[in-house]
Short mmCIF file of C-alpha atoms in Angstrom, two decimals:
data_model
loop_
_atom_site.label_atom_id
_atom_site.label_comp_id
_atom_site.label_asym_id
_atom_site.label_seq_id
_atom_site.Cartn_x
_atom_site.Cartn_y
_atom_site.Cartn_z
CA UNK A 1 -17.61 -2.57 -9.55
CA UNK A 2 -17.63 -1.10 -13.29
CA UNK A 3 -14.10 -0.39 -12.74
CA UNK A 4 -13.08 -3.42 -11.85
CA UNK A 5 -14.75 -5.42 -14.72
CA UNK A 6 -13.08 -2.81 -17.32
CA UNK A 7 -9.55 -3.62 -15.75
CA UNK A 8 -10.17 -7.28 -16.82
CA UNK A 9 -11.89 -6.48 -19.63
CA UNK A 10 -9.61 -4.22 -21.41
CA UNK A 11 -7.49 -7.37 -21.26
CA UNK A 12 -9.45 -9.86 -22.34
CA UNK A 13 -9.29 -12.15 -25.30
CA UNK A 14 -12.34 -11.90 -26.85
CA UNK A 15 -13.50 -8.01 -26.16
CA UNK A 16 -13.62 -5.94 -29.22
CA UNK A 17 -13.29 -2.19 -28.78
CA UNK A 18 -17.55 -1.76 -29.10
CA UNK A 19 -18.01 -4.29 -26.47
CA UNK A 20 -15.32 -2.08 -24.34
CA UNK A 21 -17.68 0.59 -25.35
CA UNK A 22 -20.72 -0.39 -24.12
CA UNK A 23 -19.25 -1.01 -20.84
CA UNK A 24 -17.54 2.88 -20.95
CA UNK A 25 -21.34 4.04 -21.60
CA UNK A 26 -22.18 2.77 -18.31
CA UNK A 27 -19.66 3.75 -16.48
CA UNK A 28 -19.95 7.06 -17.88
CA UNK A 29 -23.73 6.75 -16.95
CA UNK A 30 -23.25 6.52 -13.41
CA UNK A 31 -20.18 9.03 -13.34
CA UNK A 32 -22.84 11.78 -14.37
CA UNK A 33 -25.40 10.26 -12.22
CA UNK A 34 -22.61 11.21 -9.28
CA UNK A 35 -21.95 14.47 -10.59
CA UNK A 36 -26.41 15.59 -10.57
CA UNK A 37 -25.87 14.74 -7.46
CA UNK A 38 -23.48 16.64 -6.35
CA UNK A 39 -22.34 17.42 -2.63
CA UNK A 40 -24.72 14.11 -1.94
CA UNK A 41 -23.16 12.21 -4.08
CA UNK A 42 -19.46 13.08 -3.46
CA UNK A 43 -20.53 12.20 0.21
CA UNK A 44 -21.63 8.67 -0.85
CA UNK A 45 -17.99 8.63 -2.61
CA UNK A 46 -16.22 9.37 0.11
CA UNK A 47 -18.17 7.42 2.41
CA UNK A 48 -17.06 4.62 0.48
CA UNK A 49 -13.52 5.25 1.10
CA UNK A 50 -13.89 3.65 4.00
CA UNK A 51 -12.90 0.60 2.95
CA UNK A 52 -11.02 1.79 0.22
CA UNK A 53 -10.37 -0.12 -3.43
CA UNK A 54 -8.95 0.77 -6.83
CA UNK A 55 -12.65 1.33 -7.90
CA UNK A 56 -13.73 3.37 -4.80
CA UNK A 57 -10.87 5.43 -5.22
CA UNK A 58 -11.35 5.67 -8.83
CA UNK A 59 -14.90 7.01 -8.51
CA UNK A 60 -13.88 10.07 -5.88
CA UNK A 61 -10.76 10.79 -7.50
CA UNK A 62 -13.00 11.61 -10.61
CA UNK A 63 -15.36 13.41 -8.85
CA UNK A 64 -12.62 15.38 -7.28
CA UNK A 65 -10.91 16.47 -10.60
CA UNK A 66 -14.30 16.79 -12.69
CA UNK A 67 -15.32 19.05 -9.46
CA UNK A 68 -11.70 20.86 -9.57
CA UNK A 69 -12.04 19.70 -5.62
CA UNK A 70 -8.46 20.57 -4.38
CA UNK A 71 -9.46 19.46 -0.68
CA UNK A 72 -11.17 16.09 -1.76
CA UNK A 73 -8.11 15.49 -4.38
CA UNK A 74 -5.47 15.95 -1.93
CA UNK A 75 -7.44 13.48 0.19
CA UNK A 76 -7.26 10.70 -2.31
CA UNK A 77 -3.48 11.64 -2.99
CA UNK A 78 -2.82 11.08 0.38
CA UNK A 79 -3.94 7.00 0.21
CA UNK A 80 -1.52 6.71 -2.64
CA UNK A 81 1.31 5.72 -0.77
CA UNK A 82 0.30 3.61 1.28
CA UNK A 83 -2.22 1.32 -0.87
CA UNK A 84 -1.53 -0.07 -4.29
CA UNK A 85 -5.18 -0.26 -4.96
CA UNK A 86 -5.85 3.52 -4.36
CA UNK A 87 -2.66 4.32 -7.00
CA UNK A 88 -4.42 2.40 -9.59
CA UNK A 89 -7.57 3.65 -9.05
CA UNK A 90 -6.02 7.32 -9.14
CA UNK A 91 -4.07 6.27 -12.16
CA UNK A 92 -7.37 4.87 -13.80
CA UNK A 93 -9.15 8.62 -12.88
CA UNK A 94 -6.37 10.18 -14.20
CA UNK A 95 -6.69 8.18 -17.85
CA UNK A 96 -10.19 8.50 -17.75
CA UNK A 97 -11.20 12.20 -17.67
CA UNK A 98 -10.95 14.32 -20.26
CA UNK A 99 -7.66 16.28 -21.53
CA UNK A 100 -9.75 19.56 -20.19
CA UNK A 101 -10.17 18.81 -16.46
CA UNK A 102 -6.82 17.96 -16.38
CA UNK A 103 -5.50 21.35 -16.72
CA UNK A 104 -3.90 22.90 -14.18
CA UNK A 105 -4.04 18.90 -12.67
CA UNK A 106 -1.05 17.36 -13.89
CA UNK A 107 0.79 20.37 -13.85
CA UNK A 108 0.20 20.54 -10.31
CA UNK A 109 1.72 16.77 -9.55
CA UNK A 110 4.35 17.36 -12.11
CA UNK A 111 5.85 19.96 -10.02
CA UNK A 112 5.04 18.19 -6.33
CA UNK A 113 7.66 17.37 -4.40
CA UNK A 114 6.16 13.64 -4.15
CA UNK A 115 7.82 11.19 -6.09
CA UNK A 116 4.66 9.39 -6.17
CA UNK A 117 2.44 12.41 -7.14
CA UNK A 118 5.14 13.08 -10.07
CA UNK A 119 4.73 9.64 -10.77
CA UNK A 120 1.14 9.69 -11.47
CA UNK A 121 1.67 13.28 -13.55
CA UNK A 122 3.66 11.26 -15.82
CA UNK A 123 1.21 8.37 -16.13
CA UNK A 124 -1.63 10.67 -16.91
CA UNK A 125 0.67 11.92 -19.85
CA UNK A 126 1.05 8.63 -21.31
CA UNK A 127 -2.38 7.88 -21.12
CA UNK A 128 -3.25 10.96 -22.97
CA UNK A 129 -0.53 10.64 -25.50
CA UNK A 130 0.82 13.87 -24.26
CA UNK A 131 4.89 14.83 -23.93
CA UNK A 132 5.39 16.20 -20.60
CA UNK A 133 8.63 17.88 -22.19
CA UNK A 134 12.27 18.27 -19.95
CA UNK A 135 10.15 17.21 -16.84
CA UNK A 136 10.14 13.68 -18.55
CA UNK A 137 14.26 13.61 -18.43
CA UNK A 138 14.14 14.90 -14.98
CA UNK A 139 12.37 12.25 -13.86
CA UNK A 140 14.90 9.41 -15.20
CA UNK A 141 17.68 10.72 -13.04
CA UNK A 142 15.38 10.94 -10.19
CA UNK A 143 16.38 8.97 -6.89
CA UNK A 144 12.98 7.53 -6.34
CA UNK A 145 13.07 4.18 -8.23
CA UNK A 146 8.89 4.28 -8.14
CA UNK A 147 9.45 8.21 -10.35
CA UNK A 148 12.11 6.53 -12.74
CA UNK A 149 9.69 3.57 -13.65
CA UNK A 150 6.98 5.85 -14.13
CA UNK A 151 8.98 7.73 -16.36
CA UNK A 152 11.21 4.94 -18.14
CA UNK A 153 7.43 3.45 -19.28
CA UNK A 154 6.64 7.10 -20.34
CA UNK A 155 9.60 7.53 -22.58
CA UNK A 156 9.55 4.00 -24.43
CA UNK A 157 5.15 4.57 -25.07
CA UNK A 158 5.47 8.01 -25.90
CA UNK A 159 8.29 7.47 -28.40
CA UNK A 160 11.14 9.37 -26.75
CA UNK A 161 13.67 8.83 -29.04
CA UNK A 162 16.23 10.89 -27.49
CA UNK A 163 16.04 9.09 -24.58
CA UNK A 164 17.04 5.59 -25.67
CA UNK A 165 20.72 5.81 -24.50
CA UNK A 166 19.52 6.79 -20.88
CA UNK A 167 16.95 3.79 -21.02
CA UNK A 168 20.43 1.47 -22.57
CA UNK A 169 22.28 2.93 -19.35
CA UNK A 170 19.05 1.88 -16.99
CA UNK A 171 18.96 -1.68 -17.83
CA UNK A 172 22.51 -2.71 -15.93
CA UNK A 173 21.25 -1.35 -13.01
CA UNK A 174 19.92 -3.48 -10.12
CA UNK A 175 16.35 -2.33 -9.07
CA UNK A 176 14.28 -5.37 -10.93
CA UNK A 177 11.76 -2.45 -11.84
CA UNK A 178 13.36 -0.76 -13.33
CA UNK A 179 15.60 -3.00 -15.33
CA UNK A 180 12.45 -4.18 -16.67
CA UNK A 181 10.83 -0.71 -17.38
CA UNK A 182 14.73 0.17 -19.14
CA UNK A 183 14.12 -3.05 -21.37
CA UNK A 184 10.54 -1.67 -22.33
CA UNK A 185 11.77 1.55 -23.05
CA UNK A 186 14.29 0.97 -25.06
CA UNK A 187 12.57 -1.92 -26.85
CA UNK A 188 10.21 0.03 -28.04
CA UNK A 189 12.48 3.14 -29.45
CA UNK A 190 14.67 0.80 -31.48
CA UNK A 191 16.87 -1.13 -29.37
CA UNK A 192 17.45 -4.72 -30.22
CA UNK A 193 20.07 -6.20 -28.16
CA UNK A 194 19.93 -5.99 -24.79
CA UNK A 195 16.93 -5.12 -23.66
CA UNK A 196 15.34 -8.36 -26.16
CA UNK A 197 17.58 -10.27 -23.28
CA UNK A 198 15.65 -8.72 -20.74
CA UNK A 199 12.52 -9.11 -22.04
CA UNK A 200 12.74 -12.43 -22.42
CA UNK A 201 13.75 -13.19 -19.19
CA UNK A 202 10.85 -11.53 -17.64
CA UNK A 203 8.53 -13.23 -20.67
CA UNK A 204 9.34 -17.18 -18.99
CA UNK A 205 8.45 -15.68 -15.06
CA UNK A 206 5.26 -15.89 -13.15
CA UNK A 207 4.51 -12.69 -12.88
CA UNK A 208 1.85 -9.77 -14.16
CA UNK A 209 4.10 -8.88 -16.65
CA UNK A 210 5.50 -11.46 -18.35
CA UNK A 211 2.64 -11.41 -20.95
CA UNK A 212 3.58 -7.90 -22.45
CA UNK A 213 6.64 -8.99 -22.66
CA UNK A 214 6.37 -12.18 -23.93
CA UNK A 215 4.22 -10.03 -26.85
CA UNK A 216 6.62 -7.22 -27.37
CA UNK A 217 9.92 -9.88 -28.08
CA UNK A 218 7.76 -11.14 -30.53
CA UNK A 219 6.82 -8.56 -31.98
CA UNK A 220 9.99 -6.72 -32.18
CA UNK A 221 12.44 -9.70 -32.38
CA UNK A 222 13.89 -10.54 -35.22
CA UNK A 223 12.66 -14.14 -36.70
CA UNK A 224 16.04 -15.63 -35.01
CA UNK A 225 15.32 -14.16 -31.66
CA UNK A 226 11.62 -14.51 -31.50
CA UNK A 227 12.40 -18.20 -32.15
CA UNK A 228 14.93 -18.28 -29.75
CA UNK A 229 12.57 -17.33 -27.15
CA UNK A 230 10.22 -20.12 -27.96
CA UNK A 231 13.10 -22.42 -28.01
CA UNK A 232 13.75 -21.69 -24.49
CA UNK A 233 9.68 -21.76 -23.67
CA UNK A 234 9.10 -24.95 -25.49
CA UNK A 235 12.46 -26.22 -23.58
CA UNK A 236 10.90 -25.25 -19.59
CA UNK A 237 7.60 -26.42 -20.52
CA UNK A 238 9.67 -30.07 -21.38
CA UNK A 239 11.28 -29.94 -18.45
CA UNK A 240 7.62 -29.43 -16.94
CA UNK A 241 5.69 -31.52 -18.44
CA UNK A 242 3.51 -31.00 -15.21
CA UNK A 243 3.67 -27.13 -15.07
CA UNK A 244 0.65 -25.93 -16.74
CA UNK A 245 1.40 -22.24 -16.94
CA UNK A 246 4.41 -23.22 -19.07
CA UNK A 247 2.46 -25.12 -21.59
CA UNK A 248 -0.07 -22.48 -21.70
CA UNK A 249 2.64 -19.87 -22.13
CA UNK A 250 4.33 -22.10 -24.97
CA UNK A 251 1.02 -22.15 -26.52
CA UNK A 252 0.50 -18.54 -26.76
CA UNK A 253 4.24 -18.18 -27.39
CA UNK A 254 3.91 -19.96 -31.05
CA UNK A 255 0.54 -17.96 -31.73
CA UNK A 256 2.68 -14.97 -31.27
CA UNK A 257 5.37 -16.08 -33.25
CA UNK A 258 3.11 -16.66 -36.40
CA UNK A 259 5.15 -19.63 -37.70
CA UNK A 260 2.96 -21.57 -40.01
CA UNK A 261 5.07 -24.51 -39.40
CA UNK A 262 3.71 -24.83 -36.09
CA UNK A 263 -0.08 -24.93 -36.67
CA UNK A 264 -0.21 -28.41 -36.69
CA UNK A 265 1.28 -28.84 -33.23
CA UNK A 266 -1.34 -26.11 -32.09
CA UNK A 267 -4.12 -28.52 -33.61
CA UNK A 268 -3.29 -31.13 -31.49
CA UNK A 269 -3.23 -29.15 -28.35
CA UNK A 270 -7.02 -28.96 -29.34
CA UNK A 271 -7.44 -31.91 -28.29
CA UNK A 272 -6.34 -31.43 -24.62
CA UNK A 273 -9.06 -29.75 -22.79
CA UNK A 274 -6.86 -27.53 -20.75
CA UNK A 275 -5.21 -25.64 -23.39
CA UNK A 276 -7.72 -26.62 -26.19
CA UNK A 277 -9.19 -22.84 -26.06
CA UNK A 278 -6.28 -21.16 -25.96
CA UNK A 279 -4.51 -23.36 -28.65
CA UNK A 280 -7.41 -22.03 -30.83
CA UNK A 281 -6.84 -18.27 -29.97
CA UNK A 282 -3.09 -18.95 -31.21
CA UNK A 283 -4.59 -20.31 -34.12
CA UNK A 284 -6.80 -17.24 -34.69
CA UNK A 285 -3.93 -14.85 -33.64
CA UNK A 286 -1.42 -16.41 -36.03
CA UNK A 287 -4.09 -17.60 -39.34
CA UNK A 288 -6.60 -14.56 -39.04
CA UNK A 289 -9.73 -17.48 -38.93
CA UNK A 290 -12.58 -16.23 -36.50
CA UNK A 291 -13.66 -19.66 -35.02
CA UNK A 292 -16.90 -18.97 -34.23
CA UNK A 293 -17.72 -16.70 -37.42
CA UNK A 294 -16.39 -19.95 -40.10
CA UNK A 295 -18.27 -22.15 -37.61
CA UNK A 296 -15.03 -23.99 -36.54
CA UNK A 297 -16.32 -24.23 -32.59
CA UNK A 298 -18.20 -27.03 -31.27
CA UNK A 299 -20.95 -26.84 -28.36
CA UNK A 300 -20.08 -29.88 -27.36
CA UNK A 301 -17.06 -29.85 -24.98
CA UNK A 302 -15.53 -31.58 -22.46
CA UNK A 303 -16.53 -29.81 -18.54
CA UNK A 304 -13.51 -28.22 -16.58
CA UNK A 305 -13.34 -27.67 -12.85
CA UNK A 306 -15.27 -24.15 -12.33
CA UNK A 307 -13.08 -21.68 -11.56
CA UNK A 308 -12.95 -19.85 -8.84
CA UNK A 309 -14.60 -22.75 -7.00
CA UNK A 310 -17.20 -23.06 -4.43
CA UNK A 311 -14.98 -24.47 -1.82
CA UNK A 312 -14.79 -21.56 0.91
CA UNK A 313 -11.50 -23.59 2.08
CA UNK A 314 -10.01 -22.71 -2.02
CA UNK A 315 -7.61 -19.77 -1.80
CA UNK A 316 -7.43 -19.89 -5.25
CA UNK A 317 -10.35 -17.16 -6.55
CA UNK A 318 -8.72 -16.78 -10.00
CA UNK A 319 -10.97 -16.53 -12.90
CA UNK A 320 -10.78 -18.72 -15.76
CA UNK A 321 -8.65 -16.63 -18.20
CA UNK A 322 -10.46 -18.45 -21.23
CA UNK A 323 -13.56 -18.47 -20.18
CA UNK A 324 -15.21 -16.55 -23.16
CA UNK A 325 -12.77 -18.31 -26.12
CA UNK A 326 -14.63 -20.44 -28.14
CA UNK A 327 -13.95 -24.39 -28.18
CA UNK A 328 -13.06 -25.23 -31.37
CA UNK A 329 -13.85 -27.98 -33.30
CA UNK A 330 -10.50 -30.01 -34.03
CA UNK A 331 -12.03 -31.97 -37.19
CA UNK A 332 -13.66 -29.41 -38.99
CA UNK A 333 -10.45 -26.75 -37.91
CA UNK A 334 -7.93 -29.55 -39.59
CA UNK A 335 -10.20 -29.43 -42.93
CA UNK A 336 -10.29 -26.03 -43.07
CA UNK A 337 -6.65 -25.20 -42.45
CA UNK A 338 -5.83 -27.89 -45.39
CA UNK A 339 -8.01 -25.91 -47.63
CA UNK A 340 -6.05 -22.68 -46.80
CA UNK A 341 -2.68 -24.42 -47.30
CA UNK A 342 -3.77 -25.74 -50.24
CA UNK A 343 -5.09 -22.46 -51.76
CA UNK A 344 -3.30 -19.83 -50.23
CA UNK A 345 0.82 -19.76 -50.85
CA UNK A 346 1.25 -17.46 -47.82
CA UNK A 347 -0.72 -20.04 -45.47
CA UNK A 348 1.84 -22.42 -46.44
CA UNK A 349 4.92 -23.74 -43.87
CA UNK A 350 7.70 -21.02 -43.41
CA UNK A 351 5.69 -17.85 -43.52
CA UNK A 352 5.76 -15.85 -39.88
CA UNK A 353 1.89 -13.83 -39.84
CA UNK A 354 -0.15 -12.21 -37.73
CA UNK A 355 -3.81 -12.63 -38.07
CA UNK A 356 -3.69 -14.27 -41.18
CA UNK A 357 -1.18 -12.06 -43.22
CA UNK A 358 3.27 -11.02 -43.16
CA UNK A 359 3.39 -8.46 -39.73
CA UNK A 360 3.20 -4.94 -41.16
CA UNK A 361 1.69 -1.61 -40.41
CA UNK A 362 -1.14 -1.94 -42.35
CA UNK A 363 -2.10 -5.43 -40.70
CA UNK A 364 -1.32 -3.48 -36.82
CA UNK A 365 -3.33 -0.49 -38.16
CA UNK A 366 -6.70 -2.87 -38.98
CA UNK A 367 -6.28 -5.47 -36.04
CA UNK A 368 -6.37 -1.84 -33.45
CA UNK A 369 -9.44 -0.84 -35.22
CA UNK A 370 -11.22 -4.32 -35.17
CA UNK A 371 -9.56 -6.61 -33.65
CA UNK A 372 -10.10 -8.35 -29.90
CA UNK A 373 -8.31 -6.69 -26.72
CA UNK A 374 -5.72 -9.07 -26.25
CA UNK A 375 -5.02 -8.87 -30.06
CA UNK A 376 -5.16 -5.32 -30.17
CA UNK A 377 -2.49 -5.25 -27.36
CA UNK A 378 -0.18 -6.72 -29.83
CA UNK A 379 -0.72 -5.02 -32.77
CA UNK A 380 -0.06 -1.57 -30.27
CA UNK A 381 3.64 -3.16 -29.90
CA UNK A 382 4.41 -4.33 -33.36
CA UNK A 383 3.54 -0.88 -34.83
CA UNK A 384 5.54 0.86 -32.74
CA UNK A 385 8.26 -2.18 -33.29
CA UNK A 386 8.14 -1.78 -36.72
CA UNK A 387 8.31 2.28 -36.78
CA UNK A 388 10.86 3.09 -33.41
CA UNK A 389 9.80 6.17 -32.17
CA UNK A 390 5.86 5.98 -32.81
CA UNK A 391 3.90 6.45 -29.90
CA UNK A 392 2.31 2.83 -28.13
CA UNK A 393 -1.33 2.79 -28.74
CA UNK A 394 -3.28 2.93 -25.48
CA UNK A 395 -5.92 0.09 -25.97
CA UNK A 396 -6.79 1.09 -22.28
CA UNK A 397 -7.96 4.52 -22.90
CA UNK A 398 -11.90 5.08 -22.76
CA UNK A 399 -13.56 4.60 -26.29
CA UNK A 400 -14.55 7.80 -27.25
CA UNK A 401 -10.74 8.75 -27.16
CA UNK A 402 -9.96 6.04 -29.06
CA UNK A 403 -12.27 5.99 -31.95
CA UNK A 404 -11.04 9.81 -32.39
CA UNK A 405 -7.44 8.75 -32.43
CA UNK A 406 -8.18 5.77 -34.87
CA UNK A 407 -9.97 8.14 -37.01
CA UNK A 408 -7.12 10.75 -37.05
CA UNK A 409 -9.02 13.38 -35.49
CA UNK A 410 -7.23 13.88 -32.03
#
């Protein structure tokens, strides 16, 4: 169940990384709690595999590896290919021990003769921010399209520089995946022609991944191109007007973009009650201003239908993705951003920012050490957009791991 509330959490707009903490401390609490137990508890584990999940999976996987359980890991391996759930829940395992019980691990699936089990070798290298070497090049002229996405995503996060032209070559190809995965790549070690196309493509679909990329265009696209792509978002959501997942994604497209110009219009999207919280997250994203922290939220709000809903004949259990934003208050947010304007020449119209200042290292470096999830996600991308060849930050990993690499110390 932890597991499962981490996976949205790590995602979520108004988590900061000691929040995501807290929650690792638990997890971490019952983890050792499993491991006292020892051959009972591992029983319990597998017990539970009976009706296997990504968190079920998750918790004997890391019981197998902590254990160095070759029997009980080849057991979990084996569910891999046939459930999604159980490769996440591996993959989430894998990122969450440490570097030390993974020797002699990943070296192991490296050199399997599973695509799927290299697969997951190479994803427990990019979570640990570790080069798997030649085996990494290997893997892109694999035959197994589920190895070559693995390892396209590797290269691009892990700054493979060297490997740009292969990911060029992998984006005129016809698998969907890993055209996509070619476009990330290649985004992210300096290319910004082709795959930008891609990517901004893939940012106007319905699909889990068209917020990363919507993020990653704007954050590596030159002004002309990032606008280009909310041309063509603010042009679909017209055509729309009833589609509210192209609104929304307009919305969070002009936060992203940091166009000061456009504040106003995300003002008055306050005032609808459907995107009136996430019209103030662009607001934050883009001017820096914590709305609940300058007291620009109100308590008093207009009520939404509850999401999921308590009709068992509703097939729709989706969560309300701004359920934790605050609801800001459009009066007192319109006096305050006149003060800024007024006061502040880099608040005024024509200035792109992100959280409140001109995109840079410096700003990427401070928004991954304080900022929210959602806003650390970004500021991952635009450092390694603004330095080619710098490794992705992974947001995702478990605390610990990440206060040590935001402190320099490994």
């Amino acid at each position: 169940m932890l597991r499962h509330v981490r996976s949205v959490l790590v995602r979520a707009p108004h988590v900061a990384l000691l929040h995501l903490g807290r929650l690792d401390e638990r997890i971490a609490a019952h983890l050792d709690g499993l491991a006292v137990a020892g051959p009972a508890g591992t029983a319990l584990c597998v017990q539970a595999l009976e009706h296997p999940g990504a968190g079920e999976v998750f918790a004997v996987a890391v019981r197998a590896i902590e254990s160095r359980d070759e029997r009980l890991f080849d057991h979990v391996l084996a569910l891999v290919p046939a459930l999604p759930d159980a490769a996440r829940g591996v993959a989430s395992a894998l990122g969450w021990v440490s570097a030390a019980d993974l020797q002699g691990v990943v070296r192991r699936l490296l050199a399997s003769s599973q695509p799927h089990e290299r697969a997951l070798g190479l994803t427990a290298c990019r979570m640990h921010q570790v080069d798997p070497g030649p085996t990494l090049g290997a893997a892109l002229a694999d035959a197994s399209p589920e190895l070559r996405q693995a390892a396209l995503r590797a290269a691009g996060e892990l700054g493979r520089i060297d490997l740009l032209d292969t990911a060029r070559r992998a984006i005129a190809e016809d698998h969907p995946g890993i055209v996509f995965w070619a476009a990330w790549a290649a985004c992210l070690l300096g290319d910004r022609q082709s795959s930008l196309s891609v990517l901004s493509v893939a940012a106007q679909q319905d699909s889990p991944l068209a917020t990363a990329a919507l993020s990653l265009v704007m954050a590596a696209g030159a002004e002309g191109q990032a606008g280009e792509l909310a041309r063509a978002v603010s042009k679909a959501a017209q055509e729309a007007t009833g589609d509210m997942r192209r609104r929304r994604r307009l919305v969070r497209a002009l936060g992203l973009l940091g166009d000061t110009r456009f504040v106003p219009w995300l003002i008055e999207r306050m005032a609808e009650p459907a995107l009136a919280r996430l019209a103030g997250e662009s607001f934050s994203v883009l001017t820096g201003a914590d709305l609940s922290r300058l007291d620009l939220e109100t308590l008093e709000h207009p009520s939404l239908p509850e999401m999921p809903s308590d009709d068992p004949d509703d097939d729709d259990v989706a969560l309300d993705e701004d359920d934790s934003l605050p609801w800001p208050d459009v009066a007192k947010l319109q006096a305050w951003w006149s003060r800024q304007t007024g006061m502040q020449p880099g608040m005024r119209p024509g200035r792109r920012l992100f959280d409140g200042e001109p995109a840079s290292a410096a700003v990427a470096a401070r928004v991954l050490r304080e900022g929210t999830q959602r806003r650390r996600a970004h500021a991952a991308q635009l450092a390694c957009a603004l330095e080619p060849g710098r490794r992705l930050f992974p947001i995702a990993a478990p605390v610990p791991r990440q206060r040590r690499w935001l402190a320099g110390t490994g």
